[in-house]
The first five atom37 places (N, CA, C, CB, O) and aatype in JSON, in Angstrom:
{
  "aatype": [12, 14, 15, 14, 9, 10, 0, 14, 10, 9, 0, 10, 19, 10, 17, 15, 13, 19, 12, 17, 0, 17, 10, 18, 0, 16, 1, 9, 14, 0, 9, 19, 0, 11, 6, 9, 19, 13, 3, 14, 18, 1, 14, 2, 15, 6, 13, 8, 0, 5, 9, 14, 0, 5, 19, 1, 17, 11, 0, 3, 2, 18, 2, 2, 10, 12, 6, 5, 14, 16, 10, 13, 18, 0, 19, 0, 10, 16, 10, 0, 13, 10, 7, 0, 7, 0, 7, 10, 2, 16, 3, 10, 0, 17, 10, 18, 19, 7, 10, 1, 19, 0, 8, 15, 13, 19, 5, 0, 16, 9, 2, 10, 9, 12, 14, 1, 13, 0, 9, 13, 12, 0, 0, 15, 19, 19, 10, 10, 9, 10, 15, 10, 1, 0, 0, 19, 0, 19, 13],
  "atom_mask": [
    [1, 1, 1, 1, 1],
    [1, 1, 1, 1, 1],
    [1, 1, 1, 1, 1],
    [1, 1, 1, 1, 1],
    [1, 1, 1, 1, 1],
    [1, 1, 1, 1, 1],
    [1, 1, 1, 1, 1],
    [1, 1, 1, 1, 1],
    [1, 1, 1, 1, 1],
    [1, 1, 1, 1, 1],
    [1, 1, 1, 1, 1],
    [1, 1, 1, 1, 1],
    [1, 1, 1, 1, 1],
    [1, 1, 1, 1, 1],
    [1, 1, 1, 1, 1],
    [1, 1, 1, 1, 1],
    [1, 1, 1, 1, 1],
    [1, 1, 1, 1, 1],
    [1, 1, 1, 1, 1],
    [1, 1, 1, 1, 1],
    [1, 1, 1, 1, 1],
    [1, 1, 1, 1, 1],
    [1, 1, 1, 1, 1],
    [1, 1, 1, 1, 1],
    [1, 1, 1, 1, 1],
    [1, 1, 1, 1, 1],
    [1, 1, 1, 1, 1],
    [1, 1, 1, 1, 1],
    [1, 1, 1, 1, 1],
    [1, 1, 1, 1, 1],
    [1, 1, 1, 1, 1],
    [1, 1, 1, 1, 1],
    [1, 1, 1, 1, 1],
    [1, 1, 1, 1, 1],
    [1, 1, 1, 1, 1],
    [1, 1, 1, 1, 1],
    [1, 1, 1, 1, 1],
    [1, 1, 1, 1, 1],
    [1, 1, 1, 1, 1],
    [1, 1, 1, 1, 1],
    [1, 1, 1, 1, 1],
    [1, 1, 1, 1, 1],
    [1, 1, 1, 1, 1],
    [1, 1, 1, 1, 1],
    [1, 1, 1, 1, 1],
    [1, 1, 1, 1, 1],
    [1, 1, 1, 1, 1],
    [1, 1, 1, 1, 1],
    [1, 1, 1, 1, 1],
    [1, 1, 1, 1, 1],
    [1, 1, 1, 1, 1],
    [1, 1, 1, 1, 1],
    [1, 1, 1, 1, 1],
    [1, 1, 1, 1, 1],
    [1, 1, 1, 1, 1],
    [1, 1, 1, 1, 1],
    [1, 1, 1, 1, 1],
    [1, 1, 1, 1, 1],
    [1, 1, 1, 1, 1],
    [1, 1, 1, 1, 1],
    [1, 1, 1, 1, 1],
    [1, 1, 1, 1, 1],
    [1, 1, 1, 1, 1],
    [1, 1, 1, 1, 1],
    [1, 1, 1, 1, 1],
    [1, 1, 1, 1, 1],
    [1, 1, 1, 1, 1],
    [1, 1, 1, 1, 1],
    [1, 1, 1, 1, 1],
    [1, 1, 1, 1, 1],
    [1, 1, 1, 1, 1],
    [1, 1, 1, 1, 1],
    [1, 1, 1, 1, 1],
    [1, 1, 1, 1, 1],
    [1, 1, 1, 1, 1],
    [1, 1, 1, 1, 1],
    [1, 1, 1, 1, 1],
    [1, 1, 1, 1, 1],
    [1, 1, 1, 1, 1],
    [1, 1, 1, 1, 1],
    [1, 1, 1, 1, 1],
    [1, 1, 1, 1, 1],
    [1, 1, 1, 0, 1],
    [1, 1, 1, 1, 1],
    [1, 1, 1, 0, 1],
    [1, 1, 1, 1, 1],
    [1, 1, 1, 0, 1],
    [1, 1, 1, 1, 1],
    [1, 1, 1, 1, 1],
    [1, 1, 1, 1, 1],
    [1, 1, 1, 1, 1],
    [1, 1, 1, 1, 1],
    [1, 1, 1, 1, 1],
    [1, 1, 1, 1, 1],
    [1, 1, 1, 1, 1],
    [1, 1, 1, 1, 1],
    [1, 1, 1, 1, 1],
    [1, 1, 1, 0, 1],
    [1, 1, 1, 1, 1],
    [1, 1, 1, 1, 1],
    [1, 1, 1, 1, 1],
    [1, 1, 1, 1, 1],
    [1, 1, 1, 1, 1],
    [1, 1, 1, 1, 1],
    [1, 1, 1, 1, 1],
    [1, 1, 1, 1, 1],
    [1, 1, 1, 1, 1],
    [1, 1, 1, 1, 1],
    [1, 1, 1, 1, 1],
    [1, 1, 1, 1, 1],
    [1, 1, 1, 1, 1],
    [1, 1, 1, 1, 1],
    [1, 1, 1, 1, 1],
    [1, 1, 1, 1, 1],
    [1, 1, 1, 1, 1],
    [1, 1, 1, 1, 1],
    [1, 1, 1, 1, 1],
    [1, 1, 1, 1, 1],
    [1, 1, 1, 1, 1],
    [1, 1, 1, 1, 1],
    [1, 1, 1, 1, 1],
    [1, 1, 1, 1, 1],
    [1, 1, 1, 1, 1],
    [1, 1, 1, 1, 1],
    [1, 1, 1, 1, 1],
    [1, 1, 1, 1, 1],
    [1, 1, 1, 1, 1],
    [1, 1, 1, 1, 1],
    [1, 1, 1, 1, 1],
    [1, 1, 1, 1, 1],
    [1, 1, 1, 1, 1],
    [1, 1, 1, 1, 1],
    [1, 1, 1, 1, 1],
    [1, 1, 1, 1, 1],
    [1, 1, 1, 1, 1],
    [1, 1, 1, 1, 1],
    [1, 1, 1, 1, 1],
    [1, 1, 1, 1, 1],
    [1, 1, 1, 1, 1]
  ],
  "atom_positions": [
    [[118.13, 101.46, 27.96], [119.35, 101.6, 28.75], [119.46, 100.4, 29.7], [119.35, 102.95, 29.55], [118.48, 100.03, 30.34]],
    [[120.64, 99.79, 29.78], [120.79, 98.62, 30.65], [120.7, 98.99, 32.13], [122.12, 97.93, 30.37], [120.97, 100.12, 32.53]],
    [[120.33, 98.01, 32.91], [120.21, 98.2, 34.36], [121.59, 98.46, 34.97], [119.56, 96.97, 35.01], [122.56, 97.8, 34.59]],
    [[121.69, 99.41, 35.89], [122.98, 99.72, 36.52], [123.6, 98.54, 37.27], [122.82, 100.87, 37.46], [124.82, 98.5, 37.44]],
    [[122.79, 97.59, 37.71], [123.33, 96.47, 38.48], [124.15, 95.52, 37.6], [122.19, 95.7, 39.14], [124.89, 94.68, 38.1]],
    [[124.01, 95.67, 36.29], [124.81, 94.82, 35.39], [126.29, 95.2, 35.41], [124.26, 94.92, 33.97], [127.14, 94.37, 35.1]],
    [[126.61, 96.45, 35.75], [128.02, 96.87, 35.8], [128.81, 96.09, 36.87], [128.12, 98.38, 36.08], [129.86, 95.55, 36.55]],
    [[128.33, 96.02, 38.13], [129.08, 95.21, 39.09], [129.09, 93.73, 38.74], [128.5, 95.4, 40.49], [130.06, 93.02, 39.02]],
    [[128.02, 93.25, 38.11], [127.99, 91.85, 37.69], [129.13, 91.59, 36.7], [126.61, 91.5, 37.05], [129.88, 90.63, 36.87]],
    [[129.24, 92.43, 35.68], [130.31, 92.24, 34.69], [131.68, 92.48, 35.32], [130.1, 93.2, 33.49], [132.66, 91.83, 34.94]],
    [[131.77, 93.4, 36.26], [133.05, 93.64, 36.95], [133.51, 92.38, 37.66], [132.92, 94.8, 37.96], [134.7, 92.06, 37.63]],
    [[132.6, 91.66, 38.3], [132.99, 90.43, 38.99], [133.38, 89.33, 38.0], [131.85, 89.93, 39.9], [134.29, 88.56, 38.25]],
    [[132.69, 89.27, 36.88], [133.07, 88.32, 35.84], [134.5, 88.62, 35.38], [132.07, 88.37, 34.64], [135.33, 87.72, 35.28]],
    [[134.77, 89.89, 35.1], [136.11, 90.27, 34.65], [137.16, 90.01, 35.73], [136.14, 91.75, 34.24], [138.27, 89.59, 35.43]],
    [[136.8, 90.26, 37.0], [137.72, 89.97, 38.1], [138.05, 88.47, 38.12], [137.12, 90.42, 39.46], [139.19, 88.09, 38.39]],
    [[137.07, 87.64, 37.86], [137.31, 86.19, 37.82], [138.36, 85.85, 36.77], [135.99, 85.43, 37.52], [139.18, 84.96, 36.97]],
    [[138.34, 86.56, 35.64], [139.35, 86.33, 34.61], [140.71, 86.85, 35.03], [138.92, 86.98, 33.31], [141.74, 86.3, 34.63]],
    [[140.75, 87.91, 35.83], [142.03, 88.38, 36.38], [142.63, 87.28, 37.26], [141.82, 89.7, 37.21], [143.82, 86.98, 37.17]],
    [[141.79, 86.7, 38.11], [142.28, 85.61, 38.98], [142.69, 84.39, 38.15], [141.2, 85.22, 40.01], [143.66, 83.71, 38.49]],
    [[141.98, 84.12, 37.09], [142.32, 83.02, 36.18], [143.72, 83.24, 35.59], [141.27, 82.89, 35.06], [144.53, 82.33, 35.55]],
    [[143.98, 84.46, 35.14], [145.29, 84.78, 34.58], [146.39, 84.69, 35.65], [145.28, 86.19, 33.96], [147.47, 84.16, 35.38]],
    [[146.11, 85.19, 36.85], [147.08, 85.14, 37.94], [147.37, 83.69, 38.31], [146.56, 85.92, 39.18], [148.51, 83.33, 38.59]],
    [[146.33, 82.86, 38.31], [146.48, 81.44, 38.59], [147.48, 80.81, 37.63], [145.12, 80.72, 38.5], [148.42, 80.15, 38.07]],
    [[147.29, 81.01, 36.34], [148.18, 80.37, 35.37], [149.54, 81.05, 35.29], [147.54, 80.36, 34.02], [150.54, 80.39, 34.97]],
    [[149.6, 82.34, 35.57], [150.88, 83.04, 35.57], [151.8, 82.53, 36.69], [150.66, 84.54, 35.72], [153.02, 82.67, 36.59]],
    [[151.22, 81.96, 37.73], [152.03, 81.4, 38.82], [152.12, 79.88, 38.73], [151.46, 81.82, 40.17], [153.16, 79.31, 39.07]],
    [[151.06, 79.23, 38.3], [151.04, 77.76, 38.27], [151.98, 77.2, 37.2], [149.62, 77.26, 38.02], [152.75, 76.28, 37.48]],
    [[151.92, 77.73, 36.0], [152.75, 77.18, 34.92], [154.24, 77.27, 35.25], [152.47, 77.92, 33.6], [154.94, 76.28, 35.09]],
    [[154.75, 78.42, 35.71], [156.17, 78.45, 36.1], [156.51, 77.47, 37.23], [156.56, 79.86, 36.51], [157.6, 76.9, 37.25]],
    [[155.58, 77.27, 38.17], [155.83, 76.32, 39.26], [155.9, 74.9, 38.73], [154.72, 76.43, 40.34], [156.75, 74.12, 39.16]],
    [[155.03, 74.55, 37.82], [155.03, 73.21, 37.22], [156.33, 72.99, 36.45], [153.81, 73.01, 36.28], [156.94, 71.92, 36.53]],
    [[156.75, 74.0, 35.69], [157.98, 73.89, 34.92], [159.18, 73.78, 35.86], [158.15, 75.1, 33.98], [160.05, 72.93, 35.65]],
    [[159.24, 74.63, 36.88], [160.39, 74.63, 37.81], [160.52, 73.31, 38.56], [160.26, 75.78, 38.81], [161.63, 72.84, 38.79]],
    [[159.4, 72.73, 38.94], [159.43, 71.47, 39.7], [159.38, 70.25, 38.78], [158.27, 71.43, 40.68], [159.4, 69.11, 39.25]],
    [[159.3, 70.5, 37.47], [159.25, 69.42, 36.48], [158.14, 68.41, 36.79], [160.61, 68.7, 36.41], [158.35, 67.19, 36.77]],
    [[156.98, 68.94, 37.09], [155.82, 68.09, 37.42], [155.23, 67.55, 36.12], [154.74, 68.89, 38.23], [154.93, 68.29, 35.19]],
    [[155.08, 66.27, 36.08], [154.52, 65.6, 34.91], [153.05, 65.3, 35.18], [155.31, 64.29, 34.57], [152.7, 64.76, 36.23]],
    [[152.21, 65.65, 34.23], [150.78, 65.39, 34.39], [150.52, 63.89, 34.26], [149.96, 66.18, 33.34], [150.98, 63.25, 33.31]],
    [[149.8, 63.37, 35.21], [149.41, 61.96, 35.19], [147.92, 61.89, 35.48], [150.24, 61.11, 36.25], [147.5, 62.15, 36.61]],
    [[147.1, 61.55, 34.48], [145.65, 61.56, 34.68], [145.18, 60.51, 35.69], [144.96, 61.33, 33.37], [144.03, 60.55, 36.13]],
    [[146.05, 59.57, 36.06], [145.67, 58.52, 37.0], [146.06, 58.86, 38.44], [146.31, 57.2, 36.6], [145.67, 58.18, 39.38]],
    [[146.83, 59.93, 38.59], [147.25, 60.34, 39.93], [146.15, 61.19, 40.56], [148.6, 61.13, 39.87], [145.57, 62.04, 39.89]],
    [[145.86, 60.97, 41.83], [144.84, 61.81, 42.5], [145.25, 63.29, 42.48], [144.63, 61.33, 43.96], [146.44, 63.61, 42.54]],
    [[144.26, 64.17, 42.4], [144.54, 65.61, 42.42], [145.33, 66.02, 43.64], [143.24, 66.39, 42.36], [146.16, 66.94, 43.56]],
    [[145.09, 65.37, 44.76], [145.79, 65.74, 45.99], [147.3, 65.56, 45.85], [145.27, 64.89, 47.17], [148.07, 66.34, 46.42]],
    [[147.74, 64.57, 45.1], [149.18, 64.38, 44.88], [149.75, 65.49, 44.01], [149.45, 63.02, 44.24], [150.85, 65.98, 44.25]],
    [[148.99, 65.88, 43.0], [149.42, 67.0, 42.15], [149.53, 68.27, 43.0], [148.44, 67.22, 40.97], [150.54, 68.97, 42.94]],
    [[148.49, 68.55, 43.77], [148.48, 69.77, 44.58], [149.59, 69.77, 45.64], [147.13, 69.93, 45.26], [150.1, 70.83, 45.99]],
    [[149.95, 68.62, 46.13], [151.02, 68.53, 47.13], [152.36, 68.97, 46.55], [151.12, 67.1, 47.67], [153.26, 69.38, 47.29]],
    [[152.51, 68.88, 45.25], [153.77, 69.26, 44.61], [153.83, 70.76, 44.28], [153.97, 68.45, 43.34], [154.91, 71.29, 44.01]],
    [[152.7, 71.41, 44.3], [152.63, 72.84, 43.98], [152.8, 73.64, 45.27], [151.27, 73.19, 43.27], [152.15, 73.33, 46.27]],
    [[153.65, 74.66, 45.26], [153.82, 75.49, 46.47], [152.48, 76.11, 46.91], [154.87, 76.61, 46.22], [151.64, 76.46, 46.08]],
    [[152.3, 76.24, 48.2], [151.05, 76.76, 48.76], [150.68, 78.13, 48.17], [151.15, 76.86, 50.27], [149.52, 78.37, 47.84]],
    [[151.67, 79.02, 48.05], [151.39, 80.36, 47.55], [150.85, 80.33, 46.12], [152.65, 81.21, 47.61], [150.15, 81.24, 45.7]],
    [[151.18, 79.29, 45.38], [150.66, 79.12, 44.02], [149.25, 78.54, 44.08], [151.59, 78.21, 43.17], [148.36, 78.97, 43.34]],
    [[149.04, 77.57, 44.95], [147.72, 76.94, 45.09], [146.66, 77.95, 45.54], [147.78, 75.79, 46.09], [145.5, 77.82, 45.16]],
    [[147.05, 78.93, 46.33], [146.09, 79.9, 46.84], [145.34, 80.61, 45.71], [146.79, 80.92, 47.72], [144.15, 80.88, 45.84]],
    [[146.04, 80.9, 44.61], [145.38, 81.57, 43.49], [144.32, 80.67, 42.88], [146.41, 81.99, 42.43], [143.22, 81.12, 42.55]],
    [[144.65, 79.39, 42.72], [143.68, 78.42, 42.18], [142.51, 78.25, 43.13], [144.36, 77.06, 41.91], [141.36, 78.16, 42.7]],
    [[142.81, 78.19, 44.41], [141.73, 78.06, 45.4], [140.77, 79.25, 45.3], [142.31, 77.96, 46.84], [139.55, 79.08, 45.36]],
    [[141.34, 80.45, 45.14], [140.47, 81.62, 45.05], [139.67, 81.61, 43.77], [141.29, 82.89, 45.14], [138.49, 81.95, 43.77]],
    [[140.3, 81.23, 42.67], [139.56, 81.15, 41.41], [138.38, 80.19, 41.56], [140.5, 80.68, 40.25], [137.28, 80.48, 41.11]],
    [[138.62, 79.06, 42.2], [137.53, 78.1, 42.44], [136.45, 78.72, 43.31], [138.07, 76.82, 43.1], [135.26, 78.51, 43.07]],
    [[136.84, 79.5, 44.33], [135.86, 80.17, 45.18], [134.99, 81.14, 44.36], [136.57, 80.94, 46.32], [133.8, 81.3, 44.64]],
    [[135.6, 81.77, 43.36], [134.85, 82.71, 42.54], [133.85, 82.0, 41.62], [135.81, 83.54, 41.7], [133.01, 82.65, 40.99]],
    [[133.94, 80.69, 41.53], [132.98, 79.92, 40.74], [131.86, 79.35, 41.63], [133.69, 78.77, 39.99], [130.98, 78.64, 41.14]],
    [[131.9, 79.66, 42.91], [130.92, 79.11, 43.86], [129.87, 80.16, 44.24], [131.62, 78.58, 45.12], [128.93, 80.38, 43.49]],
    [[130.02, 80.8, 45.4], [129.0, 81.73, 45.88], [128.65, 82.85, 44.89], [129.46, 82.34, 47.16], [127.48, 83.22, 44.8]],
    [[129.6, 83.39, 44.16], [129.21, 84.44, 43.21], [128.16, 84.01, 42.17], [130.43, 84.93, 42.49], [127.51, 84.87, 41.58]],
    [[128.0, 82.73, 41.95], [126.94, 82.32, 41.02], [125.57, 82.74, 41.56], [126.97, 80.78, 40.8], [124.67, 83.06, 40.78]],
    [[125.42, 82.75, 42.88], [124.18, 83.26, 43.48], [124.04, 84.76, 43.22], [124.14, 82.97, 45.0], [122.95, 85.26, 42.92]],
    [[125.16, 85.46, 43.34], [125.16, 86.91, 43.07], [124.7, 87.17, 41.64], [126.55, 87.51, 43.3], [123.89, 88.07, 41.4]],
    [[125.22, 86.4, 40.69], [124.83, 86.61, 39.29], [123.33, 86.4, 39.11], [125.61, 85.65, 38.37], [122.67, 87.18, 38.42]],
    [[122.8, 85.36, 39.73], [121.36, 85.08, 39.61], [120.54, 86.2, 40.22], [121.01, 83.74, 40.28], [119.55, 86.64, 39.63]],
    [[120.94, 86.68, 41.38], [120.2, 87.75, 42.06], [120.3, 89.05, 41.27], [120.73, 87.95, 43.49], [119.3, 89.74, 41.08]],
    [[121.49, 89.38, 40.8], [121.67, 90.62, 40.04], [120.87, 90.58, 38.74], [123.16, 90.86, 39.73], [120.24, 91.57, 38.36]],
    [[120.89, 89.46, 38.06], [120.11, 89.34, 36.82], [118.61, 89.42, 37.11], [120.43, 88.02, 36.11], [117.85, 90.02, 36.34]],
    [[118.19, 88.82, 38.21], [116.77, 88.9, 38.59], [116.37, 90.35, 38.83], [116.5, 88.06, 39.86], [115.34, 90.81, 38.33]],
    [[117.19, 91.07, 39.59], [116.88, 92.48, 39.88], [116.88, 93.3, 38.6], [117.89, 93.05, 40.88], [116.03, 94.17, 38.42]],
    [[117.83, 93.04, 37.71], [117.88, 93.77, 36.44], [116.63, 93.48, 35.63], [119.15, 93.39, 35.63], [116.01, 94.39, 35.08]],
    [[116.26, 92.21, 35.55], [115.07, 91.8, 34.79], [113.8, 92.45, 35.32], [114.93, 90.27, 34.81], [112.91, 92.81, 34.55]],
    [[113.72, 92.6, 36.65], [112.53, 93.17, 37.28], [112.52, 94.7, 37.26], [112.43, 92.69, 38.7], [111.54, 95.32, 37.69]],
    [[113.6, 95.3, 36.77], [113.68, 96.75, 36.78], [114.02, 97.31, 38.15], [0.0, 0.0, 0.0], [113.77, 98.48, 38.42]],
    [[114.59, 96.46, 39.01], [114.94, 96.88, 40.38], [116.45, 96.88, 40.59], [114.27, 95.95, 41.41], [116.93, 96.7, 41.71]],
    [[117.19, 97.09, 39.51], [118.65, 97.02, 39.61], [119.34, 98.34, 39.77], [0.0, 0.0, 0.0], [120.51, 98.47, 39.41]],
    [[118.67, 99.33, 40.32], [119.27, 100.65, 40.52], [119.3, 100.99, 42.0], [118.49, 101.73, 39.73], [118.82, 100.23, 42.84]],
    [[119.88, 102.14, 42.31], [119.88, 102.65, 43.68], [120.63, 101.77, 44.66], [0.0, 0.0, 0.0], [121.76, 101.35, 44.41]],
    [[119.97, 101.5, 45.79], [120.6, 100.72, 46.86], [121.03, 99.34, 46.37], [119.65, 100.59, 48.05], [122.06, 98.83, 46.8]],
    [[120.26, 98.74, 45.49], [120.62, 97.41, 45.0], [121.95, 97.45, 44.24], [119.5, 96.85, 44.1], [122.78, 96.55, 44.37]],
    [[122.15, 98.49, 43.45], [123.43, 98.63, 42.75], [124.55, 98.88, 43.75], [123.36, 99.78, 41.72], [125.64, 98.33, 43.61]],
    [[124.29, 99.72, 44.75], [125.31, 99.98, 45.77], [125.69, 98.69, 46.5], [124.8, 101.03, 46.78], [126.88, 98.44, 46.74]],
    [[124.71, 97.89, 46.85], [124.99, 96.62, 47.52], [125.77, 95.68, 46.6], [123.67, 95.94, 47.97], [126.67, 94.98, 47.05]],
    [[125.43, 95.68, 45.32], [126.15, 94.84, 44.37], [127.61, 95.26, 44.27], [125.49, 94.9, 42.98], [128.5, 94.41, 44.26]],
    [[127.86, 96.57, 44.19], [129.25, 97.03, 44.15], [129.98, 96.68, 45.45], [129.31, 98.55, 43.91], [131.16, 96.32, 45.42]],
    [[129.3, 96.79, 46.58], [129.91, 96.42, 47.85], [130.29, 94.94, 47.84], [128.96, 96.73, 49.03], [131.38, 94.57, 48.27]],
    [[129.39, 94.11, 47.35], [129.68, 92.67, 47.25], [130.91, 92.43, 46.39], [128.46, 91.91, 46.68], [131.8, 91.66, 46.76]],
    [[130.96, 93.07, 45.24], [132.1, 92.88, 44.33], [133.39, 93.35, 45.01], [131.88, 93.66, 43.0], [134.41, 92.67, 44.94]],
    [[133.34, 94.5, 45.66], [134.54, 95.0, 46.35], [135.02, 94.04, 47.43], [0.0, 0.0, 0.0], [136.22, 93.82, 47.58]],
    [[134.09, 93.47, 48.16], [134.46, 92.5, 49.2], [135.04, 91.23, 48.58], [133.23, 92.16, 50.08], [135.98, 90.66, 49.13]],
    [[134.5, 90.78, 47.46], [135.03, 89.59, 46.8], [136.44, 89.84, 46.27], [134.1, 89.14, 45.66], [137.29, 88.96, 46.32]],
    [[136.68, 91.04, 45.76], [138.03, 91.39, 45.29], [138.99, 91.43, 46.47], [138.02, 92.75, 44.54], [140.11, 90.91, 46.39]],
    [[138.56, 92.03, 47.57], [139.4, 92.05, 48.79], [139.68, 90.63, 49.26], [138.71, 92.87, 49.91], [140.8, 90.31, 49.64]],
    [[138.66, 89.78, 49.25], [138.83, 88.38, 49.64], [139.86, 87.7, 48.75], [137.47, 87.62, 49.56], [140.7, 86.94, 49.23]],
    [[139.8, 87.98, 47.45], [140.77, 87.41, 46.52], [142.19, 87.82, 46.88], [140.45, 87.83, 45.08], [143.09, 86.98, 46.92]],
    [[142.4, 89.1, 47.14], [143.74, 89.57, 47.47], [144.27, 88.91, 48.75], [143.76, 91.08, 47.63], [145.43, 88.51, 48.81]],
    [[143.41, 88.82, 49.75], [143.85, 88.18, 51.01], [144.18, 86.72, 50.76], [142.76, 88.31, 52.1], [145.24, 86.24, 51.18]],
    [[143.28, 85.99, 50.1], [143.52, 84.56, 49.89], [144.71, 84.31, 48.97], [142.28, 83.91, 49.3], [145.48, 83.38, 49.2]],
    [[144.89, 85.12, 47.95], [145.94, 84.87, 46.97], [147.32, 85.33, 47.42], [145.6, 85.56, 45.68], [148.33, 84.92, 46.84]],
    [[147.38, 86.17, 48.46], [148.69, 86.69, 48.87], [149.14, 86.2, 50.25], [148.66, 88.18, 48.87], [150.2, 85.6, 50.37]],
    [[148.35, 86.44, 51.27], [148.77, 86.05, 52.63], [147.98, 84.88, 53.19], [148.65, 87.23, 53.57], [148.46, 84.16, 54.05]],
    [[146.77, 84.71, 52.7], [145.89, 83.59, 53.05], [145.71, 83.39, 54.56], [146.43, 82.33, 52.46], [145.69, 82.26, 55.04]],
    [[145.57, 84.48, 55.28], [145.28, 84.39, 56.71], [143.79, 84.12, 56.88], [145.7, 85.69, 57.46], [142.94, 84.84, 56.35]],
    [[143.48, 83.08, 57.64], [142.1, 82.59, 57.73], [141.14, 83.61, 58.33], [142.07, 81.32, 58.54], [140.07, 83.84, 57.78]],
    [[141.49, 84.23, 59.45], [140.53, 85.12, 60.11], [140.16, 86.35, 59.27], [141.1, 85.59, 61.44], [138.97, 86.65, 59.15]],
    [[141.13, 87.06, 58.68], [140.71, 88.18, 57.81], [139.92, 87.69, 56.59], [141.94, 88.97, 57.35], [138.95, 88.32, 56.17]],
    [[140.35, 86.58, 56.05], [139.65, 86.01, 54.89], [138.21, 85.65, 55.25], [140.39, 84.77, 54.36], [137.28, 85.95, 54.5]],
    [[138.04, 85.02, 56.41], [136.72, 84.62, 56.87], [135.85, 85.84, 57.14], [136.83, 83.76, 58.13], [134.67, 85.85, 56.79]],
    [[136.43, 86.87, 57.75], [135.67, 88.09, 58.04], [135.17, 88.74, 56.76], [136.53, 89.09, 58.84], [134.02, 89.18, 56.68]],
    [[136.03, 88.81, 55.76], [135.63, 89.4, 54.47], [134.57, 88.53, 53.81], [136.86, 89.56, 53.54], [133.59, 89.04, 53.26]],
    [[134.76, 87.22, 53.85], [133.79, 86.3, 53.25], [132.42, 86.45, 53.93], [134.28, 84.84, 53.36], [131.4, 86.5, 53.25]],
    [[132.42, 86.53, 55.25], [131.15, 86.67, 55.97], [130.48, 88.0, 55.65], [131.38, 86.55, 57.48], [129.27, 88.06, 55.48]],
    [[131.26, 89.06, 55.58], [130.7, 90.37, 55.23], [130.07, 90.31, 53.84], [131.79, 91.48, 55.29], [128.96, 90.81, 53.63]],
    [[130.78, 89.72, 52.89], [130.24, 89.58, 51.53], [128.97, 88.73, 51.54], [131.3, 88.96, 50.6], [128.02, 89.02, 50.82]],
    [[128.96, 87.68, 52.34], [127.8, 86.8, 52.42], [126.59, 87.54, 52.97], [128.1, 85.58, 53.29], [125.47, 87.35, 52.49]],
    [[126.81, 88.37, 53.97], [125.7, 89.16, 54.54], [125.17, 90.14, 53.5], [126.16, 89.92, 55.83], [123.96, 90.31, 53.35]],
    [[126.06, 90.8, 52.77], [125.63, 91.72, 51.71], [124.82, 90.96, 50.67], [126.86, 92.41, 51.05], [123.78, 91.43, 50.22]],
    [[125.29, 89.77, 50.27], [124.56, 88.97, 49.29], [123.21, 88.53, 49.84], [125.39, 87.75, 48.87], [122.22, 88.51, 49.1]],
    [[123.15, 88.19, 51.11], [121.87, 87.82, 51.72], [120.9, 88.99, 51.67], [122.09, 87.36, 53.18], [119.73, 88.81, 51.31]],
    [[121.36, 90.18, 52.02], [120.49, 91.37, 51.98], [120.01, 91.61, 50.55], [121.25, 92.62, 52.51], [118.83, 91.88, 50.32]],
    [[120.92, 91.51, 49.6], [120.54, 91.7, 48.2], [119.53, 90.64, 47.76], [121.79, 91.65, 47.3], [118.6, 90.94, 47.02]],
    [[119.73, 89.42, 48.23], [118.8, 88.32, 47.9], [117.43, 88.57, 48.5], [119.36, 86.98, 48.41], [116.41, 88.32, 47.86]],
    [[117.4, 89.06, 49.74], [116.11, 89.36, 50.37], [115.4, 90.49, 49.64], [116.31, 89.73, 51.84], [114.18, 90.46, 49.47]],
    [[116.15, 91.48, 49.21], [115.56, 92.58, 48.44], [115.0, 92.07, 47.11], [116.61, 93.7, 48.19], [113.95, 92.53, 46.65]],
    [[115.71, 91.11, 46.5], [115.2, 90.5, 45.27], [113.93, 89.71, 45.55], [116.27, 89.59, 44.63], [112.98, 89.73, 44.77]],
    [[113.91, 89.0, 46.68], [112.72, 88.22, 47.05], [111.51, 89.14, 47.23], [112.98, 87.42, 48.35], [110.41, 88.8, 46.79]],
    [[111.71, 90.27, 47.86], [110.61, 91.24, 48.02], [110.12, 91.71, 46.66], [111.07, 92.46, 48.88], [108.91, 91.85, 46.44]],
    [[111.05, 91.94, 45.75], [110.67, 92.4, 44.41], [109.93, 91.31, 43.62], [111.92, 92.83, 43.63], [109.04, 91.61, 42.82]],
    [[110.29, 90.07, 43.87], [109.66, 88.95, 43.15], [108.3, 88.61, 43.73], [110.56, 87.72, 43.19], [107.34, 88.4, 43.0]],
    [[108.23, 88.57, 45.06], [107.0, 88.12, 45.71], [106.12, 89.3, 46.08], [107.31, 87.3, 46.94], [105.04, 89.11, 46.64]]
  ]
}
């Protein structure tokens, strides 16, 4: 039977694909509406300046989901491999995923820095606790 901690891990992977779809569902219409032509020699900052902020927020969040959550994946896989992926560790993993989803909604819709930062910090603390629990299991 697979470790229970793999469920939140896969949930976050799937959430990343939801954000990927949302990114392109908003970016492609914006590019078409503004008739933006791709130029491989133009700096990315010029391309991004032409995209409305509300559209960029989805891409920014998708990029965020490719950063810190990679640590979550490593920790969750470590706990699963060690047979320590149940109980409180699974609960913490689900809490982390829930906070990352909440962070995505805030960043992709209203993008207010203080609520976004608070959610990010809460998720980071949960990930730190999960990481420390993994360290105890390893060492």
